[in-house]
Amino acid sequence: LGDNIHFAGSTRLSPSFNYTAYDNMARIYFDSGASGFTLIGNSIKLQTNGANTPLIQNDSTTLQTVRFANIAFANSGTINAASGDITMNVGSGTGSIFLDSNSTLTLQAAASKTLLIDNIIANGSGSTGNVLVAGPGTVKLARANTYTGTTGVDSGTLELGNNTAMNGTIAYVGNGGTALANTNASLLLNTSGLTVSNQIVTNKADTGSGLGTGTRRIGGNFTSGSSTFSGSIFLNGGSVLTAGSGGTVVFSGVIQNGIDTGNVSRALT
C-alpha cells in the first residue's frame, strides 16, 4: 500500500484490514466530521513514504478506536488525538505496538483530549524503542509495556495505570529547551495499588535567562487508596509533588538535586 488512508463519513464503521499481515502504509487519518470507527483485522506496518512519517491522527471530534492485531512503526512516528479522543486497543489489548529501528513514538493529545494506549508498547526486532509525550492533553498508558528506551514528557500529562507502564526506563518530566519553557508537564499515577520504580528526572524550563513559568508535576490522579513512586527523583529545577483529591501518593525513593539545584514546592505523602 504505502499510502495515506482516510476514514470519513458514517458507513462501514468497523472495516477489517484483510491484506497480508504487516503490509505497509504511511498514515491513517480520521477526517473531520467522521463518525466513530473501530479498525480491526490483520497487523499493519506504518512506514515513512516520502515526506510522510508514520502517523495515526483523529481530526474528528468523535472517539476513534484502533484494534488491528498488531502495529509496527518502521520509523519514528506519532499518534495524535488532535480533535477527538483515540483508544489504541491493538489485538483487543493482547497485541503490541512495535517500535522498529530504534524509533521514538510520540503520543500527542490536544487540550482536553485523551489518548489511551490499552495495549503493550514493545521494542521491534533488534531495536530499542522510546516514548515521548506531547500535550497539552492527556496520554494514558494502561498496560505492562516492554520497550526499553526512555520515556519523556515534553508537555501535557502522562498517566500510568500499571506498575511497569514505563518498563523500568528512565522518565524525563519536562524539556529544558527554550521553546517549551512555559509549558506544563506532569507524570501521574491514575489508580491506587501501584508501585512505580522508575528513576525520574525533572528538567527545568529554561528561557535562556532564567526559569520559565511551566511547572513539572509528579503525583496522582485518583480519589481513594494509595500508590507509590519508589525510584529516585532528580530535580533539575523545581517540581511539584502532589496527590489527587482523596488519594495518597507516597514518595519512598531519594529526592535529590540533579545537574542544577532542585526544589520541591509541595510534598504530599
Tab-separated table of N, CA and C in Angstrom, residues 2-4 22-27 44-50 52-55 72-76 100:
chain	number	residue	atom	x	y	z
A	2	GLY	N	1.453	1.594	1.176
A	2	GLY	CA	2.377	2.717	1.256
A	2	GLY	C	1.751	4.078	1.242
A	3	ASP	N	0.418	4.151	1.212
A	3	ASP	CA	-0.262	5.424	1.052
A	3	ASP	C	-0.858	5.929	2.360
A	4	ASN	N	-1.472	7.116	2.276
A	4	ASN	CA	-2.258	7.645	3.383
A	4	ASN	C	-3.687	7.125	3.248
A	22	TYR	N	1.216	-7.107	8.084
A	22	TYR	CA	2.330	-6.153	8.063
A	22	TYR	C	2.558	-5.535	6.685
A	23	ASP	N	1.557	-5.601	5.813
A	23	ASP	CA	1.605	-4.715	4.659
A	23	ASP	C	1.691	-3.278	5.173
A	24	ASN	N	2.368	-2.425	4.415
A	24	ASN	CA	2.670	-1.103	4.964
A	24	ASN	C	1.807	-0.004	4.361
A	25	MET	N	1.632	1.013	5.173
A	25	MET	CA	1.013	2.269	4.761
A	25	MET	C	1.750	3.372	5.506
A	26	ALA	N	1.512	4.620	5.142
A	26	ALA	CA	2.233	5.725	5.779
A	26	ALA	C	1.427	6.341	6.918
A	27	ARG	N	0.168	6.707	6.617
A	27	ARG	CA	-0.614	7.452	7.597
A	27	ARG	C	-2.076	7.009	7.595
A	44	ILE	N	-0.566	-4.353	10.812
A	44	ILE	CA	-0.129	-3.396	9.796
A	44	ILE	C	1.239	-2.842	10.166
A	45	LYS	N	1.899	-2.273	9.171
A	45	LYS	CA	3.162	-1.560	9.391
A	45	LYS	C	3.000	-0.135	8.888
A	46	LEU	N	3.364	0.826	9.723
A	46	LEU	CA	3.375	2.229	9.333
A	46	LEU	C	4.815	2.612	9.020
A	47	GLN	N	5.018	3.138	7.822
A	47	GLN	CA	6.366	3.346	7.300
A	47	GLN	C	6.441	4.668	6.557
A	48	THR	N	7.558	5.369	6.726
A	48	THR	CA	7.747	6.643	6.044
A	48	THR	C	7.623	6.469	4.535
A	49	ASN	N	6.874	7.387	3.923
A	49	ASN	CA	6.707	7.403	2.470
A	49	ASN	C	6.947	8.832	1.999
A	50	GLY	N	8.125	9.094	1.453
A	50	GLY	CA	8.481	10.453	1.070
A	50	GLY	C	8.579	11.340	2.292
A	52	ASN	N	6.095	11.873	4.310
A	52	ASN	CA	5.074	11.458	5.269
A	52	ASN	C	5.626	10.427	6.242
A	53	THR	N	5.911	10.877	7.459
A	53	THR	CA	6.338	9.966	8.508
A	53	THR	C	5.119	9.266	9.106
A	54	PRO	N	5.287	8.112	9.755
A	54	PRO	CA	4.146	7.353	10.272
A	54	PRO	C	3.275	8.187	11.215
A	55	LEU	N	1.948	8.073	11.019
A	55	LEU	CA	1.021	8.891	11.783
A	55	LEU	C	-0.345	8.229	11.847
A	72	ALA	N	3.272	-2.142	13.696
A	72	ALA	CA	4.712	-1.893	13.739
A	72	ALA	C	4.994	-0.508	13.171
A	73	PHE	N	5.728	0.295	13.935
A	73	PHE	CA	6.219	1.579	13.426
A	73	PHE	C	7.623	1.327	12.893
A	74	ALA	N	7.755	1.353	11.566
A	74	ALA	CA	9.061	1.099	10.954
A	74	ALA	C	10.033	2.239	11.203
A	75	ASN	N	9.491	3.427	11.428
A	75	ASN	CA	10.285	4.627	11.695
A	75	ASN	C	9.608	5.399	12.816
A	76	SER	N	10.287	6.403	13.314
A	76	SER	CA	9.684	7.250	14.340
A	76	SER	C	8.391	7.860	13.814
A	100	ASP	N	10.261	-0.272	15.663
A	100	ASP	CA	11.431	-0.752	14.938
A	100	ASP	C	12.471	0.362	14.802
